[in-house]
Short mmCIF file of C-alpha atoms in Angstrom, two decimals:
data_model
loop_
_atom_site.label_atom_id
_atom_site.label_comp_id
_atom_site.label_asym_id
_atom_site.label_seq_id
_atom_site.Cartn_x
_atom_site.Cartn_y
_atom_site.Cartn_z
CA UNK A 1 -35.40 14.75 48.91
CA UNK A 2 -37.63 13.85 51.71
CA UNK A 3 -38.54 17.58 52.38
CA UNK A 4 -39.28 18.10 48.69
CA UNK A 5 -41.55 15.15 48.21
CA UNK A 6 -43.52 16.78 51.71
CA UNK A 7 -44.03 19.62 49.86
CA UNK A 8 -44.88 18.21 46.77
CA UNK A 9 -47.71 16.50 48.22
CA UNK A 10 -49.09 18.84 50.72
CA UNK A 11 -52.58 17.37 50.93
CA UNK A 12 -51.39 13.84 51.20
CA UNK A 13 -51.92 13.58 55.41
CA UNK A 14 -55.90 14.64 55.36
CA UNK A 15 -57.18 11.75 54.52
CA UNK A 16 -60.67 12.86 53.00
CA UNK A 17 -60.68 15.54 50.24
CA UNK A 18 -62.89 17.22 48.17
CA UNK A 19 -63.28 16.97 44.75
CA UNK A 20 -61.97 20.32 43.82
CA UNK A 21 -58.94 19.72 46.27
CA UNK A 22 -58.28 16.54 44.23
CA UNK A 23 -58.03 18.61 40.76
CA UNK A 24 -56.08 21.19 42.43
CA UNK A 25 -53.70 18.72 44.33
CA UNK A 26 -52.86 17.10 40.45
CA UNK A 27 -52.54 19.96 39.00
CA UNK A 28 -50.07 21.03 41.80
CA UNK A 29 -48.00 17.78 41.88
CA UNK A 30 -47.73 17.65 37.75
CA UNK A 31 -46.40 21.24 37.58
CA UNK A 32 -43.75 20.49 40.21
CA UNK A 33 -43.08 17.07 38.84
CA UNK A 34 -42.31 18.51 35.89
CA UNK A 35 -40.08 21.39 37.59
CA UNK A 36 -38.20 18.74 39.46
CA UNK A 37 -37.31 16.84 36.40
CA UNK A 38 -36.07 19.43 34.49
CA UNK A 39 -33.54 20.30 37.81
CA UNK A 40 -32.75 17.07 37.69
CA UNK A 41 -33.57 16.59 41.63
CA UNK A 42 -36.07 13.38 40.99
CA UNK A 43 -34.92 10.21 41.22
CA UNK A 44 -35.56 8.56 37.42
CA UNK A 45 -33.90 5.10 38.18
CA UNK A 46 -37.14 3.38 37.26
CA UNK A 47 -37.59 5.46 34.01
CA UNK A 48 -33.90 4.78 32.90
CA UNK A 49 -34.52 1.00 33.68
CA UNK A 50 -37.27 1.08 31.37
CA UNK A 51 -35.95 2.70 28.76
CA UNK A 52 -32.94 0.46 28.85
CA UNK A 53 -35.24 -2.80 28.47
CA UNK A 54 -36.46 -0.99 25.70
CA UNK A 55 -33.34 -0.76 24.14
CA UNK A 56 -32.70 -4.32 24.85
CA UNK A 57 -35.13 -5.29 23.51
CA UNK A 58 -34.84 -3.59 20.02
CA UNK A 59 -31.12 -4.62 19.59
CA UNK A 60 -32.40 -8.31 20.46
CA UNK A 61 -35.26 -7.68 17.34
CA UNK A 62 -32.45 -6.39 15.28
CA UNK A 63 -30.01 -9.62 15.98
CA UNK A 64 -32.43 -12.05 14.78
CA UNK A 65 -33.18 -10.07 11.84
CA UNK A 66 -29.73 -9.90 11.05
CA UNK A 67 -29.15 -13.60 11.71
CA UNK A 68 -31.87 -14.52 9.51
CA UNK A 69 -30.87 -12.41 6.83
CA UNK A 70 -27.36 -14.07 7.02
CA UNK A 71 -28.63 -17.38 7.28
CA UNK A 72 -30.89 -16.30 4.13
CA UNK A 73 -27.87 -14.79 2.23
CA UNK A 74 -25.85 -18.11 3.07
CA UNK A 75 -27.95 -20.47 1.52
CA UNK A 76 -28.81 -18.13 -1.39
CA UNK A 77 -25.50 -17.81 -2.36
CA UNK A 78 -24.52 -21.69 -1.56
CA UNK A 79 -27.78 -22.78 -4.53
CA UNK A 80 -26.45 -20.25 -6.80
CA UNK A 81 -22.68 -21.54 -6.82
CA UNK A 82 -23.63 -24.68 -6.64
CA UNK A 83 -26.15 -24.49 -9.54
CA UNK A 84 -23.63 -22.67 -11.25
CA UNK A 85 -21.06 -25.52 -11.02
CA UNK A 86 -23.95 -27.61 -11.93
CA UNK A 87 -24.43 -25.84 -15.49
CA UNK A 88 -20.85 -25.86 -15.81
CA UNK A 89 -20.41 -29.61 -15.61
CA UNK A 90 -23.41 -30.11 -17.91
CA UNK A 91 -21.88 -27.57 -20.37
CA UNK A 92 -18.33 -29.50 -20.24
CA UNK A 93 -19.80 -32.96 -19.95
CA UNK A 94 -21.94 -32.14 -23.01
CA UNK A 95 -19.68 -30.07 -25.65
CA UNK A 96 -16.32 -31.47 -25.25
CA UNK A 97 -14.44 -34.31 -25.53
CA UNK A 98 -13.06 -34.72 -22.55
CA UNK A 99 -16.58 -34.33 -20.58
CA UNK A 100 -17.77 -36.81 -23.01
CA UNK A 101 -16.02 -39.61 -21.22
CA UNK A 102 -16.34 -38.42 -17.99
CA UNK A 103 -19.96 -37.84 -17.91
CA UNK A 104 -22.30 -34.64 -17.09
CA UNK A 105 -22.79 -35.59 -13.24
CA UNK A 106 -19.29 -36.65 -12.95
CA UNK A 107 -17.89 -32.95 -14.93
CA UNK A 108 -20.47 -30.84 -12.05
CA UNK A 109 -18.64 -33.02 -9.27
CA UNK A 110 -15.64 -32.16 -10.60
CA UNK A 111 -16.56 -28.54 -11.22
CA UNK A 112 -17.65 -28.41 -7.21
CA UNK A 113 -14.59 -29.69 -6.39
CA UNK A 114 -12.84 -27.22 -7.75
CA UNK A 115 -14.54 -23.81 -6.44
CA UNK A 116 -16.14 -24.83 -3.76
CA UNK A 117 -14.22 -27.99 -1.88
CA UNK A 118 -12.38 -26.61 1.64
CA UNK A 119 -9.07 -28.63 -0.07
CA UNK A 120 -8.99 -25.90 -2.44
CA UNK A 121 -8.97 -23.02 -0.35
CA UNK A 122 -12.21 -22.34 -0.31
CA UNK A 123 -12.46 -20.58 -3.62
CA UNK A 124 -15.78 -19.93 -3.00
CA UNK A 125 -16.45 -20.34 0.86
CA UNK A 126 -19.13 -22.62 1.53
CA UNK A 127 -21.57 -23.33 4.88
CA UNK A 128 -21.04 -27.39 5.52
CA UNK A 129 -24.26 -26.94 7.44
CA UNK A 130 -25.94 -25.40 4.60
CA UNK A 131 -24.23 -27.54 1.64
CA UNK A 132 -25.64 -31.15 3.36
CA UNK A 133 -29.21 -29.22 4.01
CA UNK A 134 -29.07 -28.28 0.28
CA UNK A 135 -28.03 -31.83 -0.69
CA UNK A 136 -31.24 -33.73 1.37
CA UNK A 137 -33.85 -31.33 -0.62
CA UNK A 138 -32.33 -31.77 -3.67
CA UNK A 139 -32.43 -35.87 -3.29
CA UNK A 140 -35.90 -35.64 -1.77
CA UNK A 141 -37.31 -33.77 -4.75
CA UNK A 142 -35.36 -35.56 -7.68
CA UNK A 143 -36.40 -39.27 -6.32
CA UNK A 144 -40.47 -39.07 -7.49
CA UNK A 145 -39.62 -36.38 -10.48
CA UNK A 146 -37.24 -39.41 -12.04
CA UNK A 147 -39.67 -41.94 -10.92
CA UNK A 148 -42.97 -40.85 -12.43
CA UNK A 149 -41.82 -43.38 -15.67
CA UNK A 150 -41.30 -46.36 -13.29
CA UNK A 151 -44.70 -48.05 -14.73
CA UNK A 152 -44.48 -51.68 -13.87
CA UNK A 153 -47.22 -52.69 -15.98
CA UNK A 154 -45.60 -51.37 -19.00
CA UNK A 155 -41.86 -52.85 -17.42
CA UNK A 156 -43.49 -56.47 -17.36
CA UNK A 157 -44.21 -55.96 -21.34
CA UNK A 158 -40.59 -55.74 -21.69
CA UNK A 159 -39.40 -59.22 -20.09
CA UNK A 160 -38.77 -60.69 -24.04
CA UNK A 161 -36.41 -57.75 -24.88
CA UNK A 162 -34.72 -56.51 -21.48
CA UNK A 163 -36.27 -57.11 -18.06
CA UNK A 164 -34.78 -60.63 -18.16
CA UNK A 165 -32.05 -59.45 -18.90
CA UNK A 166 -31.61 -56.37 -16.81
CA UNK A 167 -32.54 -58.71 -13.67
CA UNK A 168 -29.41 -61.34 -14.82
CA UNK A 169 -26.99 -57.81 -14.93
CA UNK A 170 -28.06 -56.95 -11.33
CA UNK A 171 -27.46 -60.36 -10.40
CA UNK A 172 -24.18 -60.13 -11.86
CA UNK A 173 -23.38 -56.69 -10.05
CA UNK A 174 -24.38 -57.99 -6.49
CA UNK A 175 -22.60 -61.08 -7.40
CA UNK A 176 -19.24 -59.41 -7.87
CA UNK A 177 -19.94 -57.11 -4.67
CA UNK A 178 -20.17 -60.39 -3.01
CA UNK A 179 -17.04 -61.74 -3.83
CA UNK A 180 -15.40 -57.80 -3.56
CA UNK A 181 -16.72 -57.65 -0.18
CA UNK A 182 -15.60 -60.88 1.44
CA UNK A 183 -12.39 -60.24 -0.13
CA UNK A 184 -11.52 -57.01 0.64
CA UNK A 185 -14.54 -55.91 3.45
CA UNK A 186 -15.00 -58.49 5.91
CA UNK A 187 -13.72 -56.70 9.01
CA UNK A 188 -17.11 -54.44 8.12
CA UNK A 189 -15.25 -51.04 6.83
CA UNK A 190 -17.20 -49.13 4.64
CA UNK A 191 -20.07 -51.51 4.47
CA UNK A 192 -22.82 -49.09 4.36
CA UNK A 193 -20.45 -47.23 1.60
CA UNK A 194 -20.06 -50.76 -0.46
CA UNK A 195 -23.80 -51.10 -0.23
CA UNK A 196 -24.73 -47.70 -1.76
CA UNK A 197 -21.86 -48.38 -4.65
CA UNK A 198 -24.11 -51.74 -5.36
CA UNK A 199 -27.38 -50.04 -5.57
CA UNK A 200 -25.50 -46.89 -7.83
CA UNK A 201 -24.66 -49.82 -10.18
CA UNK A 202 -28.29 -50.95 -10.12
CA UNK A 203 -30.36 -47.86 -10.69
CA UNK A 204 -27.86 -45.08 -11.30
CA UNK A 205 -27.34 -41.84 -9.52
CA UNK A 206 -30.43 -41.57 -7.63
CA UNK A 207 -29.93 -45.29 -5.88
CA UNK A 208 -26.81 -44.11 -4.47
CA UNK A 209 -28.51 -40.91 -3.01
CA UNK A 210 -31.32 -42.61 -1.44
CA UNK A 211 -29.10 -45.39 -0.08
CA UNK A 212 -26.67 -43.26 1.50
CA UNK A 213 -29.43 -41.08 3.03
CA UNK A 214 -31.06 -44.39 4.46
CA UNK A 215 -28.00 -46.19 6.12
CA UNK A 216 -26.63 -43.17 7.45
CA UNK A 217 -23.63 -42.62 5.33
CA UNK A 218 -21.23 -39.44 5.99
CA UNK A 219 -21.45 -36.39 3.05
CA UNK A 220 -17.36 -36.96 3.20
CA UNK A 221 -17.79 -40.83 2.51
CA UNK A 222 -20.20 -40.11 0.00
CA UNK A 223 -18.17 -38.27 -1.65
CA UNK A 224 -14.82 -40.52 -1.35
CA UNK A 225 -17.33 -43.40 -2.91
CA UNK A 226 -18.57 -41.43 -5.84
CA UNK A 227 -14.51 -40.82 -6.67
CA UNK A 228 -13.90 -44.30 -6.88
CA UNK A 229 -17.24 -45.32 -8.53
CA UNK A 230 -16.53 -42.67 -11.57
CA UNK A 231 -13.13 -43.80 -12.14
CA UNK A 232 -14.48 -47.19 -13.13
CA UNK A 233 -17.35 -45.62 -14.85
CA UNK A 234 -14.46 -43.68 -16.78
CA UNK A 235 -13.26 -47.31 -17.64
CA UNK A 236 -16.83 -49.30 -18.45
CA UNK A 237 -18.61 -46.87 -20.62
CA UNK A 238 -15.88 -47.11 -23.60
CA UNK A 239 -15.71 -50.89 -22.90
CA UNK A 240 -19.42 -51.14 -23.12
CA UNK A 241 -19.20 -49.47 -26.38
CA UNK A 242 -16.16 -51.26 -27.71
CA UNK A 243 -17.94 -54.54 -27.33
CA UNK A 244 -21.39 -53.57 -28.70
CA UNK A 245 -19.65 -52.51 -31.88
CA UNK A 246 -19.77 -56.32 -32.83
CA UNK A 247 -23.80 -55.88 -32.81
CA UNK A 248 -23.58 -53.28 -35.27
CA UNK A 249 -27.23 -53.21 -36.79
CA UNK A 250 -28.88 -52.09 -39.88
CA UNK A 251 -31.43 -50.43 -40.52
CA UNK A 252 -33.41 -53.43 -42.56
CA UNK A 253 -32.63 -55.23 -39.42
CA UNK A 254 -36.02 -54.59 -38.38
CA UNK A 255 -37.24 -56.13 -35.21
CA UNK A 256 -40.63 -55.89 -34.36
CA UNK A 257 -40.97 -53.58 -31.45
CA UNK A 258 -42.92 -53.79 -28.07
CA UNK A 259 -46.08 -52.31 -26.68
CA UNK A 260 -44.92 -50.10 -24.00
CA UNK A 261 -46.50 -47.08 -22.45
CA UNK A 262 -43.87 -44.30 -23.29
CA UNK A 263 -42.75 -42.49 -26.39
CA UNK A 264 -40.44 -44.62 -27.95
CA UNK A 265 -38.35 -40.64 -28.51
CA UNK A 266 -36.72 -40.47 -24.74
CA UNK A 267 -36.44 -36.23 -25.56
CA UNK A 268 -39.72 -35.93 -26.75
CA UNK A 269 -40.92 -32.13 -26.36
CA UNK A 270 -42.78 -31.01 -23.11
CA UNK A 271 -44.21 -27.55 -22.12
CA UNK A 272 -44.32 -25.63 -18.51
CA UNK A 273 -47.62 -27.16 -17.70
CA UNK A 274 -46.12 -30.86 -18.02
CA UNK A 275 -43.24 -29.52 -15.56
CA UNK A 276 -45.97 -27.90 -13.23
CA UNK A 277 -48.18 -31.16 -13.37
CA UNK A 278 -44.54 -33.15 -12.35
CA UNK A 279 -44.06 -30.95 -9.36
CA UNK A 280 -47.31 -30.98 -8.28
CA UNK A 281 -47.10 -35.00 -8.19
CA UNK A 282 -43.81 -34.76 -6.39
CA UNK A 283 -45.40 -31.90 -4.02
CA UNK A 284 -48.09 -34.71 -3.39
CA UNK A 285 -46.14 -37.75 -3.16
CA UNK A 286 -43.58 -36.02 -0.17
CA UNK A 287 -46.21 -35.17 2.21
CA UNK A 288 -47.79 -38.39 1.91
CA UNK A 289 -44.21 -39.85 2.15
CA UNK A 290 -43.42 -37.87 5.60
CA UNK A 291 -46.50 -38.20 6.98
CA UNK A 292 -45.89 -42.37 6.56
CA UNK A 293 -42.45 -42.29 7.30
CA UNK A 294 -43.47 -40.71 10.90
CA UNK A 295 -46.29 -42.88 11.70
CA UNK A 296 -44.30 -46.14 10.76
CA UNK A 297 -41.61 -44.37 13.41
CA UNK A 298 -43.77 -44.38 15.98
CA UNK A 299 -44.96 -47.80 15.62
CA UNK A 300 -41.44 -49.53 15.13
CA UNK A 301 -39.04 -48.83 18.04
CA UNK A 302 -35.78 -47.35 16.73
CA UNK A 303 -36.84 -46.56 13.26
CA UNK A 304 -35.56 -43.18 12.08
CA UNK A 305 -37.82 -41.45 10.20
CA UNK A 306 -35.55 -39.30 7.92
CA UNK A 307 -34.00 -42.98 7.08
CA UNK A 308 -37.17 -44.00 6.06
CA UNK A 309 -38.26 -41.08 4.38
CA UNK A 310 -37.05 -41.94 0.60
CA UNK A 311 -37.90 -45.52 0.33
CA UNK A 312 -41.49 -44.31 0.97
CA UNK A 313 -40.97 -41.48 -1.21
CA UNK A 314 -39.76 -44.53 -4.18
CA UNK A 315 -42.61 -46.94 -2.90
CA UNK A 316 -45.37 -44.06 -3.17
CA UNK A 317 -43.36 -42.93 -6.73
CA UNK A 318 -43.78 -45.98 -8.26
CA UNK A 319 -47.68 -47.04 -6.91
CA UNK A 320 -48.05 -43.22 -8.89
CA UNK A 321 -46.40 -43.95 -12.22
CA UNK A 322 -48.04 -47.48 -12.38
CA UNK A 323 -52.20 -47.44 -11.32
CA UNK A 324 -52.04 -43.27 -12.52
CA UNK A 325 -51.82 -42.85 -16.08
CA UNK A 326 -49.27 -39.93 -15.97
CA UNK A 327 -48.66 -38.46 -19.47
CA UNK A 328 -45.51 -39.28 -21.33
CA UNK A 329 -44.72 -35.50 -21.62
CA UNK A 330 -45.14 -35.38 -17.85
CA UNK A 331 -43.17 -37.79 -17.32
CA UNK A 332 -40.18 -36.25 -19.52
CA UNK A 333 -40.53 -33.16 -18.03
CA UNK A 334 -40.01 -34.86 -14.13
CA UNK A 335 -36.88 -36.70 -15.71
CA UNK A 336 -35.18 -33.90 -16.83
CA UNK A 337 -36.06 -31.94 -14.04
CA UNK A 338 -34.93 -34.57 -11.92
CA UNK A 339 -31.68 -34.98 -13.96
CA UNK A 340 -31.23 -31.27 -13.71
CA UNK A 341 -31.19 -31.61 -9.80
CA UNK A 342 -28.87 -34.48 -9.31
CA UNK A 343 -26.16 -32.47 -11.25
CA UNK A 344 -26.95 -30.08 -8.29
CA UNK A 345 -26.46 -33.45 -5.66
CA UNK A 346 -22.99 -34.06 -7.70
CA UNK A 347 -21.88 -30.67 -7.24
CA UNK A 348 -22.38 -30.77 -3.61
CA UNK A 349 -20.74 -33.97 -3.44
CA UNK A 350 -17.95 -32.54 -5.48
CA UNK A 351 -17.84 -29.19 -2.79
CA UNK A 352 -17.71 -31.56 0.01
CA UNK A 353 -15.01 -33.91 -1.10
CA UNK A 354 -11.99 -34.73 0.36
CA UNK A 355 -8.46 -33.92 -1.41
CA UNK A 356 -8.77 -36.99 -4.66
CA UNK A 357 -5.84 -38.71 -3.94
CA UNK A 358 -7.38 -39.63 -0.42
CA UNK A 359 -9.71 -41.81 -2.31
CA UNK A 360 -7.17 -43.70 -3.12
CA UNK A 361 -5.16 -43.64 -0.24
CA UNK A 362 -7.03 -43.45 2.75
CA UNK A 363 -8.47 -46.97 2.35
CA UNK A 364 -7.26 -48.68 -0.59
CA UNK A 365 -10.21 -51.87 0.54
CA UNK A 366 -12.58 -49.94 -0.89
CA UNK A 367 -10.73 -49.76 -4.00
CA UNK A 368 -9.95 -53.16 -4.19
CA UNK A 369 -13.90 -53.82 -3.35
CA UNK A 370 -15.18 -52.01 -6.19
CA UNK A 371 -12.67 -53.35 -8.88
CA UNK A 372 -14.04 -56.86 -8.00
CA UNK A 373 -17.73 -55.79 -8.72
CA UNK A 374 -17.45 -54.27 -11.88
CA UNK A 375 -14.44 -57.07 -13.46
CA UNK A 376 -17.21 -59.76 -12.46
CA UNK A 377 -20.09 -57.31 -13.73
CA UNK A 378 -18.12 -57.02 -17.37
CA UNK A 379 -17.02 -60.69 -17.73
CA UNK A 380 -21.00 -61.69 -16.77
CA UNK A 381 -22.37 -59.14 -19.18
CA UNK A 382 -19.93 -58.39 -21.78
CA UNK A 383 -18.14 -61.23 -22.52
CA UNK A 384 -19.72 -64.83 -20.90
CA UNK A 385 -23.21 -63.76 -21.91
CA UNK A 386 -23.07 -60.68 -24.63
CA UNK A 387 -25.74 -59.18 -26.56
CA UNK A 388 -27.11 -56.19 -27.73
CA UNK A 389 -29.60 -56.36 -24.92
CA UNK A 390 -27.19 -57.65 -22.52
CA UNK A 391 -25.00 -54.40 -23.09
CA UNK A 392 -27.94 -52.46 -22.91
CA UNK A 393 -29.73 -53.62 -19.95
CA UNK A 394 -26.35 -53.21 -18.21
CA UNK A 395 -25.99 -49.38 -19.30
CA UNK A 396 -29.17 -49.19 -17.96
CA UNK A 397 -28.29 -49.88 -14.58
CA UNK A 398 -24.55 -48.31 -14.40
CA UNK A 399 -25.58 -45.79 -16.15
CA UNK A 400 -29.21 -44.63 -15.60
CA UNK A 401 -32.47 -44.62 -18.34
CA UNK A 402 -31.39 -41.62 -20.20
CA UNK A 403 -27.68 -43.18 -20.69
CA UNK A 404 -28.88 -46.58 -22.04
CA UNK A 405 -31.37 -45.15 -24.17
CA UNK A 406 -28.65 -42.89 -25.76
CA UNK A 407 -26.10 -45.92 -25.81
CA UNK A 408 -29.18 -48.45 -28.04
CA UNK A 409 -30.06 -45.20 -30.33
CA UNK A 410 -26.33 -44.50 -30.87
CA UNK A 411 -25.65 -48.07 -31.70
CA UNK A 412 -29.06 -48.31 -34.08
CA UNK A 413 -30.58 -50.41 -31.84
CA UNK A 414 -34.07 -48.84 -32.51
CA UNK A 415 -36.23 -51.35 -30.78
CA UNK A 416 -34.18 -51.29 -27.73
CA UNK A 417 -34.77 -47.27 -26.43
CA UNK A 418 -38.08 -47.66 -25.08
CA UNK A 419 -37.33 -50.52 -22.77
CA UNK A 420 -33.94 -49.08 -21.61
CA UNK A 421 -35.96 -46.24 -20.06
CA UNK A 422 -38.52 -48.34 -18.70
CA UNK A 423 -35.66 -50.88 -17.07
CA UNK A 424 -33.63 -48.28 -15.83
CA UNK A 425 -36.61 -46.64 -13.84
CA UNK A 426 -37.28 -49.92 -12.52
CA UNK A 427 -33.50 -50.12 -11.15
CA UNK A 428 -33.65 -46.57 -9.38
#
């Protein structure tokens, strides 16, 4: 090889050429170049190394592509089957009469429990990774789309008729959680777990969300708390309704009704331009919300910003709905959207639950913790101090705005549907 490169380069000892020798000397050492390649007797270990990082790269390229794409695919399919179970529940919880006790949200948890919970088999195989991504988006949005009707100035116009006495059932609820918890929780088990449970039973669904976001509560204990929570529920709502039959109203029982700032009709019609306007509040309200949450991290040492990021999102929700005079079809159009996605948040819950009789007998404290809250809840409100606005400002809290409005319109209690929306915002 050393004798062929010699004469491959004949000129290369003379150390000044002319410029024709130059253009002869490359035209030389191409043509043989090219004449030693093809007989293969040139080294081409630095061509084949190149080529090779070539290749190294491109199949690198193609990984991430194809891990993206999975990753895409993954959480594609996981909103579709859980969206699906979330229809589902809504369908069952709506048109039969077994959903009708149970409840829309409870019928989707149910529903995810069934085809997508890793007890099952995995009917429908599920990322967890994905599923508890999936579940903080869907709480983060649905917290200011339910909250754009929490107006305080139009609450406060309600204190005659049900803020009074919506703040003595909340009293009642943490009353009984007080006496459950000393009872059955004072080695400090399931504390954080007890406390979400209390603020459900205030302000519905989206309380227990945000609570178990902020102190940190597992998706597994979330789920093991809403089993226990809905079994009561299963209980209260026919007791509710069992006792208000005794305030069975006419309609020339006519009670004159208050000024408050929403339609008085808690379905009244809205178009695709009221649910735009909603989202583009929300849209608003969580930057603002993350962009706080991470300064107020910075300034106080230990704070977690993702645990403070929906109490800001409810502060900023409610300084919205109150000094911003949001429309009353805007603000239907956020509830049901809202609504819409925690039947998604139940359905997750549902796919990430434990086998049910684990609720049961895993820790039986809990149990025992949550019995106590809701006996001393019912013997406050339904039987010590009952009334018709008692009953309802109770609903309101166990059972959210849209519950306790369709609980005073069922029982003719006209005058009563307004407030119960307005109360029940002011609980989540």
């Amino acid at each position: 090889r050393h004798s062929e490169t010699k004469s491959l380069f004949p000129h290369k000892t003379s150390r000044s050429c002319s410029k024709d020798d130059n253009v002869v000397l490359l035209t030389t050492s191409s043509r043989r170049v090219s004449m030693l390649l093809s007989s293969g007797n040139l080294p081409v270990t630095r061509l084949r190394a190149t080529s090779s990082k070539g290749t190294r790269k491109k199949k690198f390229s193609m990984q991430i592509r194809a891990s993206s794409t999975t990753v895409l695919t993954e959480y594609f399919l996981t909103t579709v089957s859980l969206s699906t179970c979330a229809c589902l529940g809504a369908y069952v919880g709506t048109n039969t009469r077994f959903g009708k006790k149970l409840s829309g949200p409870v019928c989707s948890m149910l529903m995810g429990y069934i085809f997508l919970a890793p007890s099952n088999n995995h009917v429908i195989p599920i990322n967890a990774e994905v599923l508890g991504t999936i579940r903080l988006f869907v709480s983060a949005v649905a917290t200011p789309l339910i909250l754009l009707g929490a107006n305080l100035n139009a609450i406060r116009r309600t204190f005659r008729t049900l803020l009074q006495p919506f703040l003595f059932s909340a009293l009642a609820t943490i009353g009984g959680a007080f006496v459950g918890a000393k009872l059955f929780l004072s080695s400090g088990n399931n504390i954080s777990l007890a406390a979400a449970l209390v603020a459900k039973n205030i302000g519905s669904g989206i309380n227990y969300v945000a609570s178990c976001q902020a102190l940190g509560v597992s998706p597994q204990a979330q789920a093991q708390g809403l089993v226990v929570d809905n079994v009561f529920a299963f209980l209260y709502f026919p007791l509710v309704s069992i006792l208000g039959d005794q305030y069975k109203r006419t309609e020339h029982d006519e009670v004159e009704k208050e000024d408050v700032a929403i339609s008085t009709d808690y379905r009244s019609t809205f178009d695709a331009s009221d649910v735009k306007m909603a989202l583009a509040l929300t849209l608003a309200i969580l930057i603002a919300a993350r962009i706080e949450a991470e300064f107020w991290s910075t300034i106080l040492e230990g704070a977690n910003s993702s645990r403070l990021f929906l109490p800001v999102v409810t502060l900023f929700s409610v300084l919205t709905a109150t000094f911003f005079k949001v429309k009353d079809a805007v603000v239907n159009a956020g509830n049901f959207t809202g609504q819409c996605l925690l039947y998604v948040f139940f359905a997750s819950a549902g796919a990430s639950s434990p086998p049910l009789i684990h609720a049961f007998t895993n820790d039986a404290n809990l149990l025992y913790f949550a019995s106590t809250m809701f006996a001393v809840h019912l013997l406050a409100v339904g039987l010590l101090f009952s009334s018709p606005e008692m009953l309802v400002a109770s609903n309101a809290g166990v059972g959210g705005p849209a519950t306790a409005a369709a609980f005073a319109k069922a029982k003719n209690w006209r005058e009563l549907v307004a407030p119960a929306i307005l109360v029940g915002n002011l609980g989540n």
